[in-house]
């Protein structure tokens, strides 16, 4: 079994406040991190902020702040949101960290020393908001093909990473490693363009006179490092100064934590990861990550989220309104990870009421109420083992494992919901309220309510990575002690570990029904800007 697990989120730009897109990626990584901890692995879960470059410099100027001063204020919005979302990141990297800058220097020096970087004069079209060069042929109607905004013609000297050398190697690598880029449709897209278009070299510098907010090139002070080169290095640099130490040392060339198991990113930044980062690592002679997963985008009520439309969803508000667990659940239950999805509060309310309040929450309330009523709040002694429900409950673990291996969160939740449904059916068919009326059926009543409570214990275990608070409450209501997030899943996911005689505890409903229609005010309140 793999002993350690290293997952990353993109590092977020500090030019803006976080929205559901950011919450989505970070929660995905959190679910994986939590699950892997339950599986007994040593986990390094990394997130952070991308603080250099033109976007940040411009946003800071507009606020009359220095870029670092602006970053220091904005970074708090992310850190606070992660606390509120119950995110268990092990480290938070900022690209303005001195140690990160040192590693960027080290890698640049290595590439320069190996002849992988060259100085050239260059003329091309530059999209300032995207911080990207384009060739004449790429432009659409004279504008940036990505964002549609006007581009500037620029002629200057710059440093280039000789990325084109790696085109064939990269194609072969992606072909040989089907797990490297997921989902498969995205992998095919990347392969499609790599096979049909020549890969250019990557401009990795910006002249200082045009942009000063960046890491100076170690071999030429007149230039700063291109923000994407600096940003991608975070995944590795963090292993050198932020990761928990493994085997006593983390300061080796490849780091004990490198390579990562998953880089989770949005589909818009897949190319930078699949192409730039992969070829940078190849040139450095470093191992590539196990997997890069590109998830889809959320629209809101059918429209792209944008400040001008005023429809940007503030995760803080969603958590305040619906609770952190319900919000986390909805994001991963509603839409398969990898596809685009539409966010609407009405749909979220329906999901919460149907899945959480009715199916799951009511199930728990009914079981607890009957244990209270018929057994004075003590888990009864079963008379026999209920094979069917036991097999379903135990069998789900392997299915969750397989689903999460390919980041199919919705599939894992589907599997877990099988247990919710079958426990509901089990109660309905066994009708404990009828058994209770017949003294001759007392043993059967004990078996049924024991098995139902044991099924609840499995639900608490399996759902913990998705809904950490509610499952901890369920755990405590079952009379169980300790922190659920610290248990060992393989040990606990065995039928019969719930001890008869355990006193259950009275508690609030796990998920209260939501009666009203949501009233979102938009993203302004709460965050520092
Ligand atoms: N700083 C870069 C990443 C560097 S990683 C070495 C960046 N930052 S970002 O803040 O603009 O975006 C971060 C992530 O948010 C991306 O993965 C992006 O896909 C995601 N999202 C932005 N809007 C989104 C939605 N509407 N829906 C889902 N995710 C979206 O890019």
XYZ file of C-alpha atoms and ligand atoms in Angstrom:
560
model
C 0.000 0.000 0.000
C 1.185 3.504 -0.793
C 2.389 5.197 2.337
C 2.206 8.835 1.447
C -0.124 11.032 -0.466
C 0.547 14.502 -1.839
C -2.223 16.568 -3.408
C -2.240 20.172 -4.556
C -4.674 22.869 -5.572
C -3.729 25.652 -7.951
C -2.308 28.624 -6.112
C -4.899 31.363 -6.372
C -4.267 34.864 -7.637
C -4.531 37.440 -4.910
C -5.906 40.078 -7.256
C -9.441 39.039 -6.391
C -11.548 37.519 -3.624
C -12.350 33.780 -3.604
C -15.516 32.445 -5.248
C -17.124 29.005 -5.614
C -14.641 28.016 -8.327
C -11.825 28.309 -5.802
C -13.861 26.618 -3.083
C -14.578 23.749 -5.477
C -10.956 22.844 -6.246
C -9.825 23.225 -2.669
C -12.659 21.099 -1.288
C -11.910 18.381 -3.853
C -8.331 18.231 -2.630
C -9.558 18.295 0.958
C -11.831 15.290 0.438
C -8.907 13.330 -0.996
C -6.580 14.440 1.785
C -9.070 13.506 4.489
C -9.817 10.161 2.875
C -6.140 9.291 2.552
C -5.518 10.206 6.188
C -8.344 7.853 7.184
C -6.606 5.186 5.105
C -3.559 5.628 7.306
C -1.352 7.450 4.793
C 0.927 10.369 5.546
C -0.639 13.248 3.746
C 0.730 16.490 2.410
C -2.097 18.702 1.192
C -0.862 21.937 -0.283
C -2.676 25.098 -1.276
C -1.615 28.722 -1.444
C -1.541 31.951 -3.371
C 0.040 33.212 -6.572
C 1.276 36.672 -5.753
C 3.510 37.896 -8.573
C 2.757 39.171 -12.035
C 0.865 41.858 -13.801
C -2.634 41.021 -12.532
C -1.612 41.434 -8.918
C 0.504 44.507 -9.637
C -2.414 46.148 -11.434
C -4.976 45.258 -8.746
C -2.619 46.640 -6.082
C -2.097 49.878 -7.984
C -5.828 50.370 -8.310
C -6.115 50.115 -4.538
C -3.133 52.380 -3.944
C -1.205 49.546 -2.315
C 2.182 47.960 -2.894
C 1.815 44.533 -4.512
C 3.083 42.816 -1.360
C 0.846 44.974 0.852
C -2.102 44.043 -1.356
C -1.198 40.356 -1.248
C -0.880 40.463 2.556
C -4.448 41.747 2.802
C -5.991 39.523 0.126
C -4.350 36.313 1.285
C -6.457 36.486 4.450
C -9.648 36.061 2.401
C -8.375 32.704 1.210
C -7.023 31.596 4.563
C -10.263 32.531 6.329
C -12.409 30.806 3.757
C -10.403 27.610 4.078
C -10.961 27.618 7.838
C -14.667 28.194 7.349
C -14.866 25.427 4.732
C -13.146 22.973 7.086
C -10.170 22.640 4.786
C -7.311 20.635 6.298
C -4.408 21.873 4.192
C -1.061 20.954 5.710
C 0.653 24.005 4.275
C -0.124 27.304 2.653
C 2.468 28.531 0.192
C 2.827 32.130 -0.932
C 5.025 32.737 -3.940
C 6.476 35.767 -2.167
C 8.003 33.431 0.467
C 11.789 33.840 0.498
C 12.299 30.067 0.441
C 10.108 29.666 -2.618
C 12.033 32.366 -4.453
C 15.274 30.547 -3.656
C 13.974 27.330 -5.204
C 12.787 29.201 -8.311
C 16.321 30.584 -8.611
C 17.841 27.184 -8.138
C 15.715 25.604 -10.864
C 16.293 28.482 -13.268
C 20.050 28.214 -12.700
C 19.914 24.497 -13.367
C 18.011 24.930 -16.610
C 20.321 27.772 -17.652
C 23.367 25.657 -16.809
C 22.003 22.762 -18.866
C 21.425 24.958 -21.883
C 17.655 24.632 -21.654
C 17.158 28.405 -21.619
C 18.201 30.820 -24.352
C 18.075 34.600 -24.810
C 16.402 35.747 -27.999
C 14.875 38.828 -29.467
C 11.223 38.434 -29.938
C 8.363 40.210 -31.548
C 4.793 39.184 -31.011
C 1.390 40.046 -29.677
C 0.966 40.322 -25.949
C -2.260 40.003 -24.008
C -1.652 41.995 -20.826
C -4.553 40.661 -18.729
C -3.641 37.051 -19.587
C 0.094 37.743 -19.463
C 0.613 35.687 -22.597
C 2.259 36.102 -25.953
C 0.432 35.083 -29.110
C 1.522 34.659 -32.678
C -0.182 36.661 -35.411
C -1.886 33.499 -36.685
C -3.423 32.782 -33.261
C -5.284 36.093 -32.957
C -9.033 36.125 -33.448
C -10.160 39.310 -35.151
C -6.918 40.916 -33.991
C -7.717 40.100 -30.356
C -6.566 37.563 -27.781
C -7.958 34.137 -28.738
C -8.448 33.273 -25.059
C -10.199 36.279 -23.561
C -11.093 38.323 -26.646
C -9.406 41.470 -25.360
C -7.074 43.651 -27.472
C -3.404 42.666 -27.665
C -0.292 44.871 -27.897
C 2.504 44.440 -30.392
C 5.738 44.039 -28.495
C 9.341 43.736 -29.618
C 11.936 42.891 -27.035
C 14.633 40.551 -25.872
C 13.584 37.747 -23.572
C 14.622 34.417 -22.173
C 13.052 31.265 -23.557
C 12.763 27.816 -22.108
C 13.364 25.447 -25.034
C 10.098 23.650 -24.582
C 9.801 22.614 -28.226
C 12.531 20.025 -27.648
C 10.148 18.043 -25.505
C 7.161 17.747 -27.796
C 7.710 14.120 -28.821
C 8.733 13.017 -25.354
C 5.647 14.602 -23.863
C 3.332 12.951 -26.392
C 4.900 9.582 -25.665
C 4.642 10.148 -21.929
C 0.949 11.003 -22.079
C 0.296 8.052 -24.399
C 2.130 5.648 -22.129
C 0.482 6.913 -18.949
C -3.288 6.998 -19.337
C -3.707 8.110 -15.727
C -1.458 11.158 -16.184
C -4.160 13.500 -17.467
C -7.767 12.995 -16.444
C -10.584 13.043 -17.388
C -9.927 11.171 -20.611
C -11.645 13.776 -22.789
C -9.180 16.401 -21.574
C -6.280 14.015 -22.105
C -7.416 13.530 -25.693
C -7.632 17.277 -26.205
C -4.076 17.771 -24.990
C -2.821 14.898 -27.138
C -4.816 16.246 -30.070
C -3.095 19.586 -30.127
C 0.334 18.210 -29.297
C 0.098 15.841 -32.243
C -1.097 18.433 -34.713
C 0.611 21.695 -33.776
C 4.273 22.475 -33.346
C 5.093 23.236 -29.736
C 6.816 26.597 -29.387
C 9.444 27.619 -26.855
C 8.191 29.282 -23.701
C 9.046 32.877 -22.903
C 9.927 32.737 -19.205
C 11.000 36.308 -18.568
C 9.540 39.801 -18.594
C 11.774 42.861 -18.903
C 11.873 44.744 -15.645
C 10.945 48.065 -17.216
C 7.583 46.568 -18.210
C 6.928 44.508 -15.085
C 8.822 44.801 -11.855
C 6.633 42.629 -9.631
C 8.289 39.256 -10.039
C 11.294 37.165 -9.089
C 14.441 38.552 -10.783
C 16.180 36.068 -13.079
C 19.264 34.818 -11.267
C 21.386 35.237 -14.398
C 20.039 38.608 -15.552
C 18.779 41.237 -13.122
C 17.109 43.196 -15.918
C 14.381 40.593 -16.154
C 11.836 39.053 -13.838
C 10.526 35.492 -14.057
C 7.289 34.874 -15.957
C 4.552 34.429 -13.353
C 3.549 30.960 -14.560
C 7.096 29.606 -14.312
C 7.326 30.954 -10.772
C 3.840 29.673 -9.879
C 4.234 26.107 -11.160
C 7.426 25.669 -9.190
C 5.389 26.090 -5.975
C 4.345 22.444 -6.080
C 7.945 21.374 -5.766
C 9.354 24.219 -3.680
C 6.753 23.555 -0.963
C 8.145 20.033 -0.557
C 11.474 21.635 0.299
C 10.377 23.953 3.081
C 6.741 23.410 4.019
C 6.160 19.679 3.868
C 6.185 17.579 7.004
C 9.501 15.813 7.193
C 9.599 12.223 6.018
C 12.351 9.954 7.256
C 13.903 12.871 9.082
C 14.845 15.005 6.089
C 13.036 16.986 3.455
C 15.978 18.816 1.941
C 17.010 16.383 -0.759
C 17.082 17.304 -4.418
C 13.808 15.683 -5.342
C 12.339 16.047 -1.884
C 10.899 13.005 -0.204
C 7.461 14.252 -1.071
C 8.046 14.785 -4.754
C 6.327 13.868 -7.080
C 2.749 14.825 -6.243
C -0.053 12.297 -6.550
C -2.566 14.824 -7.860
C -2.486 18.333 -9.196
C -6.142 19.341 -9.188
C -6.786 22.243 -11.545
C -9.586 23.863 -13.527
C -9.854 23.066 -17.216
C -8.682 26.583 -18.139
C -5.239 25.970 -16.673
C -4.702 22.432 -17.887
C -2.281 23.445 -20.663
C 0.040 25.269 -18.309
C 0.193 22.157 -16.141
C 0.126 19.396 -18.753
C 2.547 21.107 -21.122
C 4.631 23.799 -19.411
C 5.065 22.061 -16.063
C 5.566 18.589 -17.521
C 8.279 19.774 -19.920
C 9.940 21.896 -17.233
C 10.196 18.786 -15.072
C 11.501 16.717 -17.974
C 14.194 19.302 -18.670
C 15.135 19.319 -15.001
C 15.307 15.538 -14.989
C 12.679 15.364 -12.253
C 9.813 12.879 -12.002
C 6.408 13.985 -13.241
C 3.336 14.000 -10.985
C 1.185 10.891 -10.996
C -1.877 12.724 -12.181
C -3.202 16.084 -13.311
C -6.966 16.312 -13.044
C -8.822 19.103 -14.837
C -12.275 19.803 -13.446
C -15.051 21.714 -15.153
C -16.413 25.172 -14.525
C -19.413 26.336 -12.585
C -21.841 28.681 -14.228
C -24.530 30.411 -12.193
C -28.135 30.093 -13.258
C -26.831 29.217 -16.711
C -24.474 32.194 -16.997
C -20.737 32.590 -16.664
C -19.835 34.094 -13.302
C -18.629 37.639 -13.672
C -18.316 40.753 -11.605
C -20.126 42.801 -14.226
C -23.134 40.451 -14.147
C -23.038 40.588 -10.352
C -23.622 36.845 -10.162
C -20.376 35.771 -8.527
C -21.228 33.307 -5.775
C -19.516 33.985 -2.461
C -18.810 30.669 -0.725
C -18.861 32.451 2.660
C -22.483 33.337 2.126
C -23.410 29.831 1.028
C -21.825 28.380 4.145
C -23.605 30.896 6.399
C -26.903 30.191 4.742
C -26.849 26.428 4.230
C -24.058 25.122 6.432
C -20.604 23.979 5.469
C -21.416 20.299 5.050
C -24.439 20.836 2.854
C -22.425 23.164 0.624
C -19.523 20.710 0.357
C -21.918 17.867 -0.362
C -23.800 19.736 -3.048
C -20.664 20.694 -4.987
C -19.641 17.067 -5.337
C -22.985 15.331 -5.595
C -24.611 17.486 -8.192
C -22.068 17.363 -11.016
C -19.537 14.691 -11.991
C -16.063 16.060 -11.303
C -14.598 16.916 -14.687
C -17.785 18.243 -16.247
C -19.164 21.773 -16.177
C -22.063 22.403 -13.856
C -24.648 24.996 -13.114
C -24.957 26.390 -9.631
C -28.375 27.403 -8.451
C -29.624 27.809 -4.934
C -32.921 26.185 -5.808
C -31.150 23.036 -6.941
C -28.984 23.122 -3.846
C -32.038 23.452 -1.576
C -33.675 20.499 -3.331
C -30.563 18.380 -2.880
C -30.261 19.324 0.779
C -33.893 18.558 1.483
C -34.051 15.314 -0.469
C -30.687 13.701 0.150
C -29.594 15.179 3.428
C -32.702 16.139 5.416
C -34.987 13.327 4.185
C -32.941 10.327 3.152
C -30.014 10.591 5.530
C -31.017 12.933 8.362
C -34.469 11.410 8.878
C -33.031 7.944 8.799
C -30.735 8.817 11.694
C -33.529 10.552 13.645
C -35.859 7.588 13.232
C -33.269 5.076 14.344
C -32.278 7.135 17.384
C -35.895 7.764 18.334
C -36.644 4.020 18.276
C -33.513 3.104 20.226
C -34.565 5.670 22.815
C -38.104 4.449 22.905
C -37.572 0.697 22.918
C -34.156 0.368 24.549
C -33.827 3.408 26.809
C -31.197 4.882 24.541
C -28.842 1.886 24.592
C -27.582 0.107 21.485
C -29.303 -3.317 21.677
C -27.592 -6.693 21.459
C -28.218 -8.269 18.036
C -29.450 -11.826 17.883
C -27.948 -12.546 14.486
C -25.765 -10.931 11.834
C -27.704 -9.293 9.040
C -25.614 -10.594 6.143
C -27.107 -8.495 3.389
C -26.741 -5.079 4.950
C -23.351 -6.071 6.358
C -22.059 -7.030 2.910
C -23.330 -3.832 1.370
C -21.821 -1.685 4.122
C -18.423 -3.385 4.054
C -18.337 -3.687 0.277
C -18.660 0.046 -0.267
C -15.153 0.751 0.968
C -13.507 -0.808 -2.073
C -15.910 1.048 -4.352
C -15.107 4.375 -2.696
C -11.443 3.592 -3.072
C -11.794 2.909 -6.788
C -13.948 5.983 -7.365
C -11.677 8.347 -5.501
C -8.641 6.961 -7.308
C -10.028 8.651 -10.436
C -11.545 11.552 -8.513
C -15.102 10.394 -9.226
C -16.528 12.054 -6.154
C -20.118 11.803 -7.346
C -19.683 8.074 -7.922
C -18.303 7.581 -4.427
C -21.313 9.460 -3.058
C -23.636 7.346 -5.198
C -22.130 4.204 -3.719
C -22.490 5.536 -0.189
C -26.077 6.513 -0.896
C -26.791 2.864 -1.700
C -26.307 2.236 1.993
C -28.603 5.134 2.915
C -31.325 3.761 0.634
C -30.952 0.167 1.660
C -30.973 1.065 5.357
C -34.159 3.070 4.813
C -35.684 0.081 3.031
C -34.482 -2.272 5.732
C -36.248 -0.220 8.401
C -39.426 0.058 6.359
C -39.548 -3.669 5.611
C -38.579 -4.786 9.095
C -41.085 -2.354 10.675
C -39.568 -2.157 14.170
C -42.701 -0.359 15.415
C -44.679 -3.516 14.645
C -42.020 -5.821 16.122
C -42.152 -3.774 19.316
C -45.810 -4.649 19.797
C -45.107 -8.373 19.817
C -43.090 -9.623 22.843
C -42.182 -12.755 20.850
C -40.297 -10.553 18.347
C -38.093 -8.785 20.865
C -34.898 -10.492 19.669
C -35.689 -9.528 16.120
C -36.304 -5.923 17.177
C -32.872 -5.868 18.826
C -31.221 -7.191 15.681
C -32.955 -4.670 13.443
C -32.133 -1.627 15.515
C -28.588 -2.785 16.145
C -28.031 -3.288 12.422
C -29.593 0.051 11.564
C -27.365 1.847 14.064
C -24.337 -0.043 12.762
C -25.221 1.114 9.244
C -25.282 4.693 10.560
C -21.797 4.182 11.934
C -20.597 3.130 8.474
C -22.253 6.204 6.983
C -20.428 8.433 9.456
C -17.131 6.772 8.473
C -17.611 6.936 4.733
C -19.085 10.416 4.596
C -16.562 11.981 6.930
C -14.219 13.263 4.182
C -17.179 14.919 2.469
C -19.074 16.247 5.490
C -16.686 16.371 8.434
C -18.883 18.247 10.928
C -22.171 16.421 10.482
C -20.491 13.023 10.566
C -18.622 13.908 13.756
C -21.979 14.850 15.306
C -23.466 11.574 14.109
C -20.506 9.716 15.603
C -21.114 11.380 18.951
C -24.857 10.737 18.770
C -24.012 7.076 18.321
C -22.220 7.338 21.651
C -18.804 6.949 20.062
C -15.778 8.783 21.283
C -12.826 10.564 19.771
C -12.251 12.407 16.569
C -13.698 10.613 13.601
C -11.157 12.211 11.297
C -8.383 10.422 13.197
C -9.690 6.869 12.987
C -8.333 4.138 10.755
C -10.904 3.406 8.097
C -9.803 -0.118 7.240
C -9.990 -1.103 10.881
C -13.319 0.601 11.562
C -15.153 -0.391 8.396
C -15.881 -3.863 9.761
C -19.347 -4.916 10.695
C -20.019 -5.416 14.377
C -17.637 -2.876 15.904
C -20.519 -0.916 17.430
C -20.737 -2.193 20.984
C -24.140 -3.214 22.331
C -24.891 -1.289 25.496
C -23.364 1.938 24.161
C -25.481 4.861 25.277
C -26.579 7.045 22.386
C -26.686 10.811 22.865
C -29.482 13.190 22.132
C -28.610 15.701 19.473
C -30.004 18.142 16.987
C -31.227 16.938 13.603
C -28.206 16.389 11.371
C -29.626 18.398 8.479
C -32.629 20.602 9.124
C -35.008 21.023 6.186
C -34.705 24.292 4.346
C -38.114 25.831 3.893
C -37.358 29.133 2.234
C -36.068 30.048 -1.180
C -32.470 31.260 -1.079
C -31.641 34.945 -1.181
C -28.148 35.513 -2.371
C -26.748 38.990 -2.176
C -23.697 38.576 -4.410
C -20.024 38.639 -3.695
C -19.097 41.809 -1.866
C -19.870 41.276 1.781
C -17.362 39.868 4.188
C -14.207 39.695 2.096
C -11.398 42.181 2.292
C -10.798 43.881 -1.001
N -2.778 31.493 -10.316
C -3.270 30.615 -11.310
C -2.944 29.179 -10.994
C -1.498 28.857 -10.831
S -1.259 27.196 -10.378
C 0.367 26.955 -10.436
C -4.783 30.791 -11.443
N -5.424 31.285 -10.397
S -6.980 31.645 -10.355
O -7.193 32.184 -9.044
O -7.333 32.486 -11.443
O -7.795 30.343 -10.588
C -7.646 29.241 -9.819
C -8.592 28.119 -10.134
O -9.944 28.529 -10.039
C -8.422 27.523 -11.516
O -8.256 26.127 -11.360
C -9.719 27.808 -12.209
O -10.075 26.793 -13.071
C -10.675 27.876 -11.035
N -11.896 28.567 -11.403
C -12.055 29.868 -11.704
N -13.366 30.069 -12.036
C -14.053 28.906 -11.969
C -15.392 28.527 -12.100
N -16.321 29.369 -12.464
N -15.721 27.236 -11.827
C -14.791 26.328 -11.387
N -13.523 26.668 -11.244
C -13.078 27.884 -11.676
O -5.321 30.422 -12.471
